[in-house]
């Protein structure tokens, strides 16, 4: 496993100039109240480069001319703390996972950093420090705190942002990433099937959701985002998360859900009738979305632009609704379809990285939908697609989405 992390770091190092230090922080646990914490979520860029999933760690890279050194700092293990929260990774574990062998106590971090920022060493003059700054994160991250400290202590250093260098790498998935996404999808599949098989006997959205949660827990994992399990009007709200309403017998249930494997996410949507039988109108509308989902997947290959992808989704949904007489003009589609057809998928459900056209190795979702409040119907069908050299592979192709297959499974 460590070969992947080593390889990613090598690629990152090649993007950096000589004479710099880069620092990545794993993050800190956020306090809920007193001594209770929210579940720890590692900084994904840090994890991407190290494979380490622990709080209070720092990856440090020093790059000079034809020479570089990587160091890792982790919180000192404490027998007293271990009695409460268990063991932290040992030096050997960190090396085994990440391939990083220079592991130090976090207490030494500032001293070690200043030793490299002093120009009398083999790395020559360091004039820039790279921090991993997610501009979309409004909270005071460790990086921001360090930026202030560093600017005060080393006013002559340039402070730069390494975020986009890493985001660019994360756009193209390696085998390990694809393997994890595939595993996450297969757990999601089992969970969706349990929901489909049991929805008949459920009265509330959360009861259907519970069948998903049971499968995830049984696979020692958690949802990759808050599960959406929406019936009737709720299914027209894109990020409906309450899942607390009674489900009418003639309602469709829109489920948008995922799981996490080694921090890699799946993101799947399926829509099915509570009782296992689509009405005629539900069938017609469902097939508009299904045809769009299939047409859009068919389009995906290297070189296709994001714009072409979006346009095809909108046009296909519009012509489907025009045919059914639900809309009279093409542009009316904006009333019933108001999100984009896909996003990158990886360590983040809405994975980072800017792109204009698809390239081999990207994983993108394909998730057209229509949402018609007047009919209390929302339908979304979402698959996770790997772009390959000459086309694509639908990684979630095993999760049924044809009406006949869904009805058969639900009534078997
Ligand atoms: N589950 C959020 C999305 O599909 O983008
Ligand atoms: Mn989704
Ligand atoms: Mn999605």
CSV table of C-alpha atoms and ligand atoms in Angstrom, one decimal:
chain,number,residue,atom,x,y,z
A,1,UNK,CA,0.0,0.0,0.0
A,2,UNK,CA,2.8,2.4,0.9
A,3,UNK,CA,4.0,2.4,-2.7
A,4,UNK,CA,0.9,4.5,-3.7
A,5,UNK,CA,1.6,7.2,-1.1
A,6,UNK,CA,5.3,7.3,-2.0
A,7,UNK,CA,4.4,7.7,-5.6
A,8,UNK,CA,1.9,10.5,-5.0
A,9,UNK,CA,4.6,12.4,-2.9
A,10,UNK,CA,7.1,12.0,-5.6
A,11,UNK,CA,4.7,13.5,-8.1
A,12,UNK,CA,4.0,16.3,-5.7
A,13,UNK,CA,7.7,17.0,-5.1
A,14,UNK,CA,8.3,17.3,-8.8
A,15,UNK,CA,5.8,20.2,-8.9
A,16,UNK,CA,7.7,22.2,-6.3
A,17,UNK,CA,10.6,24.6,-6.8
A,18,UNK,CA,14.0,24.1,-5.1
A,19,UNK,CA,14.5,26.0,-1.8
A,20,UNK,CA,11.1,25.4,-0.2
A,21,UNK,CA,9.5,23.7,2.8
A,22,UNK,CA,6.0,22.2,2.6
A,23,UNK,CA,3.9,21.5,5.6
A,24,UNK,CA,0.7,19.4,5.7
A,25,UNK,CA,-1.4,19.0,8.9
A,26,UNK,CA,-3.6,16.1,9.6
A,27,UNK,CA,-6.0,18.2,11.6
A,28,UNK,CA,-7.2,18.4,15.1
A,29,UNK,CA,-10.3,16.8,16.7
A,30,UNK,CA,-13.1,19.4,17.0
A,31,UNK,CA,-14.6,19.8,20.5
A,32,UNK,CA,-18.3,19.1,20.8
A,33,UNK,CA,-18.4,20.1,24.5
A,34,UNK,CA,-16.1,19.6,27.5
A,35,UNK,CA,-14.2,16.5,26.8
A,36,UNK,CA,-16.4,15.2,24.0
A,37,UNK,CA,-15.3,15.4,20.4
A,38,UNK,CA,-16.9,15.2,17.0
A,39,UNK,CA,-15.6,12.2,15.1
A,40,UNK,CA,-12.2,13.0,13.6
A,41,UNK,CA,-12.1,13.7,9.9
A,42,UNK,CA,-8.6,13.8,8.5
A,43,UNK,CA,-7.4,16.5,6.2
A,44,UNK,CA,-7.9,14.7,2.9
A,45,UNK,CA,-4.7,16.1,1.2
A,46,UNK,CA,-2.7,15.0,4.2
A,47,UNK,CA,-4.2,11.5,4.0
A,48,UNK,CA,-3.7,11.4,0.2
A,49,UNK,CA,0.0,11.9,0.7
A,50,UNK,CA,0.6,9.7,3.8
A,51,UNK,CA,-2.2,7.2,4.3
A,52,UNK,CA,-2.3,8.2,8.0
A,53,UNK,CA,-5.6,8.8,9.6
A,54,UNK,CA,-4.7,10.3,12.9
A,55,UNK,CA,-5.1,13.8,14.4
A,56,UNK,CA,-2.1,16.0,15.4
A,57,UNK,CA,0.4,14.9,12.8
A,58,UNK,CA,2.4,16.9,10.4
A,59,UNK,CA,4.1,15.9,7.1
A,60,UNK,CA,7.1,18.1,6.3
A,61,UNK,CA,9.0,18.2,3.1
A,62,UNK,CA,12.2,20.1,2.6
A,63,UNK,CA,13.4,20.5,-1.0
A,64,UNK,CA,16.8,21.8,-2.0
A,65,UNK,CA,18.7,21.6,-5.2
A,66,UNK,CA,18.8,17.8,-6.2
A,67,UNK,CA,18.0,16.8,-2.7
A,68,UNK,CA,14.9,16.5,-0.5
A,69,UNK,CA,13.9,15.2,2.9
A,70,UNK,CA,10.6,14.1,4.3
A,71,UNK,CA,9.8,14.2,7.9
A,72,UNK,CA,6.8,13.2,9.9
A,73,UNK,CA,5.7,14.5,13.3
A,74,UNK,CA,3.2,12.8,15.5
A,75,UNK,CA,1.9,13.4,19.0
A,76,UNK,CA,4.0,11.8,21.7
A,77,UNK,CA,2.4,8.6,22.9
A,78,UNK,CA,1.3,8.8,26.5
A,79,UNK,CA,0.5,5.9,28.7
A,80,UNK,CA,-2.0,8.0,30.6
A,81,UNK,CA,-3.9,9.2,27.5
A,82,UNK,CA,-3.9,5.7,26.1
A,83,UNK,CA,-5.9,4.5,29.1
A,84,UNK,CA,-8.7,6.8,27.8
A,85,UNK,CA,-8.5,6.8,24.1
A,86,UNK,CA,-6.3,3.9,23.1
A,87,UNK,CA,-3.0,3.6,21.3
A,88,UNK,CA,-1.7,5.9,18.6
A,89,UNK,CA,0.2,4.6,15.7
A,90,UNK,CA,3.8,3.7,16.5
A,91,UNK,CA,6.8,4.8,14.5
A,92,UNK,CA,6.9,1.4,12.7
A,93,UNK,CA,3.2,1.6,11.8
A,94,UNK,CA,3.6,5.0,10.3
A,95,UNK,CA,6.6,3.8,8.3
A,96,UNK,CA,4.7,0.7,7.2
A,97,UNK,CA,1.7,2.7,6.0
A,98,UNK,CA,3.3,5.8,4.5
A,99,UNK,CA,6.9,4.8,3.7
A,100,UNK,CA,8.1,7.7,5.8
A,101,UNK,CA,10.9,6.7,8.1
A,102,UNK,CA,11.9,10.0,9.7
A,103,UNK,CA,9.3,10.1,12.4
A,104,UNK,CA,9.6,12.7,15.3
A,105,UNK,CA,7.6,13.9,18.2
A,106,UNK,CA,5.3,16.8,17.6
A,107,UNK,CA,7.1,18.6,20.4
A,108,UNK,CA,10.2,18.8,18.2
A,109,UNK,CA,8.4,20.3,15.3
A,110,UNK,CA,9.2,24.0,15.7
A,111,UNK,CA,12.8,23.4,16.5
A,112,UNK,CA,13.3,21.1,13.5
A,113,UNK,CA,11.5,23.5,11.2
A,114,UNK,CA,13.7,26.4,12.3
A,115,UNK,CA,16.8,24.3,11.7
A,116,UNK,CA,15.8,23.9,8.1
A,117,UNK,CA,14.8,27.5,7.6
A,118,UNK,CA,18.3,28.5,8.7
A,119,UNK,CA,20.4,28.6,5.5
A,120,UNK,CA,23.4,26.8,6.9
A,121,UNK,CA,22.4,23.3,5.9
A,122,UNK,CA,22.6,21.0,2.9
A,123,UNK,CA,19.3,22.3,1.4
A,124,UNK,CA,20.7,25.8,0.7
A,125,UNK,CA,18.5,28.8,1.2
A,126,UNK,CA,14.8,28.2,1.8
A,127,UNK,CA,12.8,31.1,0.6
A,128,UNK,CA,9.3,29.7,0.5
A,129,UNK,CA,7.0,27.8,2.7
A,130,UNK,CA,4.0,25.9,1.2
A,131,UNK,CA,0.9,25.4,3.3
A,132,UNK,CA,-2.2,23.4,2.4
A,133,UNK,CA,-4.9,26.0,2.4
A,134,UNK,CA,-8.4,25.1,1.4
A,135,UNK,CA,-9.9,28.5,0.5
A,136,UNK,CA,-13.4,27.1,0.7
A,137,UNK,CA,-13.0,26.2,4.4
A,138,UNK,CA,-14.2,29.2,6.4
A,139,UNK,CA,-12.9,27.8,9.7
A,140,UNK,CA,-9.6,28.6,11.3
A,141,UNK,CA,-7.5,25.6,10.3
A,142,UNK,CA,-4.2,24.7,11.7
A,143,UNK,CA,-2.6,26.0,8.5
A,144,UNK,CA,-4.0,29.4,9.0
A,145,UNK,CA,-2.7,29.5,12.5
A,146,UNK,CA,0.7,28.4,11.3
A,147,UNK,CA,0.6,30.9,8.5
A,148,UNK,CA,0.3,33.7,11.1
A,149,UNK,CA,3.1,32.3,13.2
A,150,UNK,CA,5.4,31.7,10.3
A,151,UNK,CA,4.8,35.2,8.8
A,152,UNK,CA,5.7,36.7,12.2
A,153,UNK,CA,8.7,34.6,12.8
A,154,UNK,CA,10.1,34.5,9.3
A,155,UNK,CA,9.0,37.7,7.6
A,156,UNK,CA,11.3,37.2,4.6
A,157,UNK,CA,9.7,33.8,3.6
A,158,UNK,CA,7.1,33.6,0.8
A,159,UNK,CA,4.0,31.8,2.1
A,160,UNK,CA,2.5,29.8,-0.8
A,161,UNK,CA,-0.4,27.4,-1.2
A,162,UNK,CA,0.1,23.8,-2.1
A,163,UNK,CA,-3.6,23.0,-2.3
A,164,UNK,CA,-3.9,23.2,-6.1
A,165,UNK,CA,-0.8,21.2,-6.7
A,166,UNK,CA,-2.4,18.3,-4.8
A,167,UNK,CA,-5.9,18.9,-6.2
A,168,UNK,CA,-4.5,18.4,-9.7
A,169,UNK,CA,-3.0,15.1,-8.7
A,170,UNK,CA,-6.2,14.0,-7.0
A,171,UNK,CA,-8.1,14.4,-10.2
A,172,UNK,CA,-6.5,11.3,-11.7
A,173,UNK,CA,-7.0,8.2,-9.6
A,174,UNK,CA,-4.5,5.4,-9.1
A,175,UNK,CA,-5.4,1.7,-8.8
A,176,UNK,CA,-5.6,1.8,-5.0
A,177,UNK,CA,-8.1,4.7,-5.2
A,178,UNK,CA,-10.3,2.9,-7.7
A,179,UNK,CA,-10.1,-0.3,-5.7
A,180,UNK,CA,-11.4,1.5,-2.6
A,181,UNK,CA,-14.2,3.3,-4.5
A,182,UNK,CA,-15.3,0.0,-6.0
A,183,UNK,CA,-15.4,-1.6,-2.5
A,184,UNK,CA,-17.4,1.4,-1.2
A,185,UNK,CA,-19.8,1.0,-4.1
A,186,UNK,CA,-20.3,-2.8,-3.5
A,187,UNK,CA,-21.2,-2.1,0.2
A,188,UNK,CA,-23.6,0.6,-1.0
A,189,UNK,CA,-25.2,-1.9,-3.4
A,190,UNK,CA,-25.9,-4.3,-0.6
A,191,UNK,CA,-27.4,-1.5,1.5
A,192,UNK,CA,-29.7,-0.3,-1.4
A,193,UNK,CA,-30.9,-3.8,-2.0
A,194,UNK,CA,-31.8,-4.2,1.7
A,195,UNK,CA,-33.8,-0.9,1.4
A,196,UNK,CA,-35.6,-2.1,-1.7
A,197,UNK,CA,-36.4,-5.5,-0.2
A,198,UNK,CA,-37.8,-4.0,3.0
A,199,UNK,CA,-39.4,-0.7,2.1
A,200,UNK,CA,-42.9,-2.3,1.8
A,201,UNK,CA,-43.1,-2.9,5.5
A,202,UNK,CA,-41.7,0.5,6.5
A,203,UNK,CA,-43.9,3.4,7.5
A,204,UNK,CA,-41.3,6.2,7.8
A,205,UNK,CA,-38.3,7.3,5.7
A,206,UNK,CA,-35.9,6.7,8.6
A,207,UNK,CA,-37.0,3.0,8.8
A,208,UNK,CA,-35.9,2.5,5.2
A,209,UNK,CA,-32.7,4.4,6.0
A,210,UNK,CA,-32.1,2.0,8.9
A,211,UNK,CA,-31.8,-0.9,6.5
A,212,UNK,CA,-28.9,0.9,4.8
A,213,UNK,CA,-27.2,1.8,8.1
A,214,UNK,CA,-27.3,-1.8,9.2
A,215,UNK,CA,-25.5,-3.0,6.1
A,216,UNK,CA,-22.8,-0.3,6.5
A,217,UNK,CA,-22.3,-1.0,10.2
A,218,UNK,CA,-22.1,-4.7,9.4
A,219,UNK,CA,-19.3,-3.8,7.0
A,220,UNK,CA,-17.5,-1.7,9.6
A,221,UNK,CA,-18.1,1.5,7.6
A,222,UNK,CA,-20.1,4.7,7.7
A,223,UNK,CA,-22.0,6.8,5.2
A,224,UNK,CA,-19.8,9.1,3.0
A,225,UNK,CA,-22.4,11.8,3.5
A,226,UNK,CA,-25.7,12.2,5.3
A,227,UNK,CA,-28.0,9.7,3.7
A,228,UNK,CA,-30.9,11.1,1.7
A,229,UNK,CA,-34.0,8.9,1.9
A,230,UNK,CA,-36.9,11.0,0.6
A,231,UNK,CA,-40.5,10.3,-0.3
A,232,UNK,CA,-43.1,12.5,-2.1
A,233,UNK,CA,-42.4,16.2,-2.0
A,234,UNK,CA,-39.2,15.7,0.1
A,235,UNK,CA,-37.6,14.0,-3.0
A,236,UNK,CA,-37.8,17.4,-4.8
A,237,UNK,CA,-35.4,18.9,-2.2
A,238,UNK,CA,-31.9,18.1,-3.4
A,239,UNK,CA,-30.2,17.8,0.0
A,240,UNK,CA,-33.2,16.7,2.1
A,241,UNK,CA,-31.6,15.0,5.1
A,242,UNK,CA,-34.3,14.8,7.8
A,243,UNK,CA,-35.7,11.4,6.6
A,244,UNK,CA,-38.4,11.7,9.2
A,245,UNK,CA,-41.7,11.7,7.2
A,246,UNK,CA,-44.3,9.0,6.8
A,247,UNK,CA,-44.1,7.3,3.4
A,248,UNK,CA,-47.4,7.1,1.5
A,249,UNK,CA,-48.0,3.7,-0.2
A,250,UNK,CA,-48.0,5.2,-3.7
A,251,UNK,CA,-44.8,7.2,-3.2
A,252,UNK,CA,-41.4,6.8,-4.9
A,253,UNK,CA,-38.4,6.8,-2.5
A,254,UNK,CA,-35.4,8.7,-3.7
A,255,UNK,CA,-32.2,7.4,-2.0
A,256,UNK,CA,-28.9,9.2,-2.4
A,257,UNK,CA,-26.2,7.6,-0.3
A,258,UNK,CA,-22.7,6.3,-0.1
A,259,UNK,CA,-20.2,4.6,2.1
A,260,UNK,CA,-16.5,5.1,2.9
A,261,UNK,CA,-13.6,2.6,2.4
A,262,UNK,CA,-10.2,3.8,3.4
A,263,UNK,CA,-11.7,7.3,3.2
A,264,UNK,CA,-12.8,6.8,-0.4
A,265,UNK,CA,-16.4,7.5,-1.1
A,266,UNK,CA,-19.2,6.0,-3.2
A,267,UNK,CA,-22.1,8.2,-4.2
A,268,UNK,CA,-25.1,6.5,-5.6
A,269,UNK,CA,-28.8,7.4,-6.1
A,270,UNK,CA,-31.6,5.0,-6.8
A,271,UNK,CA,-35.3,5.7,-6.9
A,272,UNK,CA,-37.9,3.0,-6.3
A,273,UNK,CA,-41.6,2.7,-5.4
A,274,UNK,CA,-42.3,2.0,-1.8
A,275,UNK,CA,-44.5,-0.9,-2.5
A,276,UNK,CA,-42.4,-2.4,-5.3
A,277,UNK,CA,-44.7,-1.4,-8.2
A,278,UNK,CA,-44.2,1.8,-10.3
A,279,UNK,CA,-47.4,3.5,-11.5
A,280,UNK,CA,-47.7,4.3,-15.2
A,281,UNK,CA,-46.8,8.0,-14.7
A,282,UNK,CA,-43.9,7.1,-12.4
A,283,UNK,CA,-42.6,4.7,-15.1
A,284,UNK,CA,-42.7,7.4,-17.8
A,285,UNK,CA,-40.9,9.9,-15.7
A,286,UNK,CA,-38.4,7.4,-14.4
A,287,UNK,CA,-37.5,6.4,-17.9
A,288,UNK,CA,-36.8,10.0,-18.9
A,289,UNK,CA,-34.2,10.1,-16.2
A,290,UNK,CA,-32.9,6.6,-16.9
A,291,UNK,CA,-32.5,7.4,-20.6
A,292,UNK,CA,-30.6,10.5,-19.7
A,293,UNK,CA,-28.4,8.6,-17.3
A,294,UNK,CA,-27.5,6.1,-20.0
A,295,UNK,CA,-27.0,8.7,-22.7
A,296,UNK,CA,-24.7,10.7,-20.5
A,297,UNK,CA,-22.7,7.6,-19.5
A,298,UNK,CA,-22.4,6.7,-23.1
A,299,UNK,CA,-20.8,10.1,-23.9
A,300,UNK,CA,-18.1,9.9,-21.3
A,301,UNK,CA,-14.5,9.4,-22.6
A,302,UNK,CA,-11.3,11.3,-22.6
A,303,UNK,CA,-11.6,14.6,-24.5
A,304,UNK,CA,-15.3,15.2,-23.9
A,305,UNK,CA,-15.8,18.6,-22.3
A,306,UNK,CA,-17.7,19.1,-19.1
A,307,UNK,CA,-19.9,21.5,-21.0
A,308,UNK,CA,-20.9,18.8,-23.5
A,309,UNK,CA,-21.7,16.5,-20.6
A,310,UNK,CA,-24.0,19.1,-18.9
A,311,UNK,CA,-25.6,20.0,-22.2
A,312,UNK,CA,-26.5,16.5,-23.1
A,313,UNK,CA,-28.1,15.9,-19.7
A,314,UNK,CA,-30.2,19.0,-19.9
A,315,UNK,CA,-31.2,18.4,-23.5
A,316,UNK,CA,-32.2,14.8,-23.0
A,317,UNK,CA,-34.2,15.5,-19.9
A,318,UNK,CA,-35.9,18.4,-21.7
A,319,UNK,CA,-36.8,16.3,-24.7
A,320,UNK,CA,-38.2,13.6,-22.4
A,321,UNK,CA,-40.4,16.0,-20.6
A,322,UNK,CA,-41.5,17.7,-23.8
A,323,UNK,CA,-42.6,14.3,-25.2
A,324,UNK,CA,-44.6,13.7,-22.0
A,325,UNK,CA,-46.2,17.1,-22.3
A,326,UNK,CA,-44.9,18.1,-18.8
A,327,UNK,CA,-43.2,21.1,-20.3
A,328,UNK,CA,-44.1,23.1,-23.5
A,329,UNK,CA,-40.7,24.8,-24.1
A,330,UNK,CA,-37.2,23.3,-23.8
A,331,UNK,CA,-36.1,26.0,-21.4
A,332,UNK,CA,-38.8,25.1,-18.9
A,333,UNK,CA,-36.6,22.2,-18.0
A,334,UNK,CA,-34.8,24.6,-15.6
A,335,UNK,CA,-37.9,24.4,-13.4
A,336,UNK,CA,-37.6,20.7,-12.9
A,337,UNK,CA,-33.8,20.1,-13.2
A,338,UNK,CA,-31.6,22.4,-11.2
A,339,UNK,CA,-28.2,20.8,-10.5
A,340,UNK,CA,-25.2,19.7,-12.5
A,341,UNK,CA,-25.1,16.2,-13.9
A,342,UNK,CA,-21.9,15.1,-12.2
A,343,UNK,CA,-18.9,15.9,-10.0
A,344,UNK,CA,-15.6,14.3,-9.3
A,345,UNK,CA,-15.6,11.5,-6.7
A,346,UNK,CA,-12.7,10.3,-4.5
A,347,UNK,CA,-11.6,11.2,-1.0
A,348,UNK,CA,-14.2,13.9,-1.0
A,349,UNK,CA,-17.7,13.1,-2.2
A,350,UNK,CA,-17.5,16.3,-4.2
A,351,UNK,CA,-13.9,15.7,-5.0
A,352,UNK,CA,-11.5,18.6,-5.5
A,353,UNK,CA,-9.7,19.6,-8.7
A,354,UNK,CA,-10.6,21.9,-11.5
A,355,UNK,CA,-11.1,20.5,-15.0
A,356,UNK,CA,-12.7,21.4,-18.4
A,357,UNK,CA,-12.5,18.0,-20.1
A,358,UNK,CA,-12.5,14.4,-19.0
A,359,UNK,CA,-9.2,12.5,-18.8
A,360,UNK,CA,-8.3,8.9,-18.3
A,361,UNK,CA,-8.3,8.0,-14.6
A,362,UNK,CA,-11.0,10.5,-13.5
A,363,UNK,CA,-14.0,9.2,-11.5
A,364,UNK,CA,-17.1,11.2,-12.1
A,365,UNK,CA,-20.7,10.8,-11.0
A,366,UNK,CA,-23.6,10.7,-13.5
A,367,UNK,CA,-26.7,11.8,-11.8
A,368,UNK,CA,-29.5,13.4,-13.8
A,369,UNK,CA,-32.8,14.0,-12.0
A,370,UNK,CA,-36.1,15.6,-12.3
A,371,UNK,CA,-38.0,17.2,-9.5
A,372,UNK,CA,-41.7,18.0,-10.0
A,373,UNK,CA,-43.3,19.5,-6.8
A,374,UNK,CA,-46.8,19.7,-8.4
A,375,UNK,CA,-46.7,15.9,-8.8
A,376,UNK,CA,-44.8,15.3,-5.5
A,377,UNK,CA,-42.2,13.3,-7.5
A,378,UNK,CA,-38.4,13.5,-7.5
A,379,UNK,CA,-36.3,11.0,-9.4
A,380,UNK,CA,-32.5,10.8,-9.5
A,381,UNK,CA,-30.4,8.0,-10.8
A,382,UNK,CA,-26.7,8.3,-10.0
A,383,UNK,CA,-23.8,6.1,-11.0
A,384,UNK,CA,-20.0,6.4,-10.5
A,385,UNK,CA,-18.0,6.3,-13.7
A,386,UNK,CA,-14.3,5.7,-14.3
A,387,UNK,CA,-12.9,7.4,-17.4
A,388,UNK,CA,-10.7,4.9,-19.3
A,389,UNK,CA,-8.4,5.3,-22.3
A,390,UNK,CA,-11.0,4.8,-24.9
A,391,UNK,CA,-14.3,5.3,-23.0
A,392,UNK,CA,-15.4,4.5,-19.5
A,393,UNK,CA,-16.4,1.8,-17.0
A,394,UNK,CA,-19.5,2.2,-15.0
A,395,UNK,CA,-18.2,1.2,-11.5
A,396,UNK,CA,-21.8,0.9,-10.2
A,397,UNK,CA,-23.1,-1.1,-13.2
A,398,UNK,CA,-24.1,-4.0,-10.9
A,399,UNK,CA,-26.6,-1.9,-9.0
A,400,UNK,CA,-29.9,-2.4,-10.8
A,401,UNK,CA,-31.8,0.5,-12.2
A,402,UNK,CA,-34.1,-0.9,-14.9
A,403,UNK,CA,-37.8,-0.8,-13.8
A,404,UNK,CA,-38.3,-4.5,-14.4
A,405,UNK,CA,-35.2,-5.4,-12.3
A,406,UNK,CA,-36.2,-3.2,-9.4
A,407,UNK,CA,-39.8,-4.6,-9.4
A,408,UNK,CA,-38.5,-8.1,-9.6
A,409,UNK,CA,-36.1,-7.6,-6.7
A,410,UNK,CA,-38.7,-5.9,-4.5
A,411,UNK,CA,-41.2,-8.6,-5.1
A,412,UNK,CA,-39.0,-11.6,-4.9
B,1,LIG,N1,-24.9,13.1,-2.7
B,1,LIG,C1,-24.6,14.3,-3.2
B,1,LIG,C2,-24.5,14.3,-4.6
B,1,LIG,O1,-25.0,13.4,-5.3
B,1,LIG,O2,-23.8,15.1,-5.2
B,2,LIG,MN1,-25.4,11.5,-4.6
B,3,LIG,MN1,-23.3,13.0,-6.5
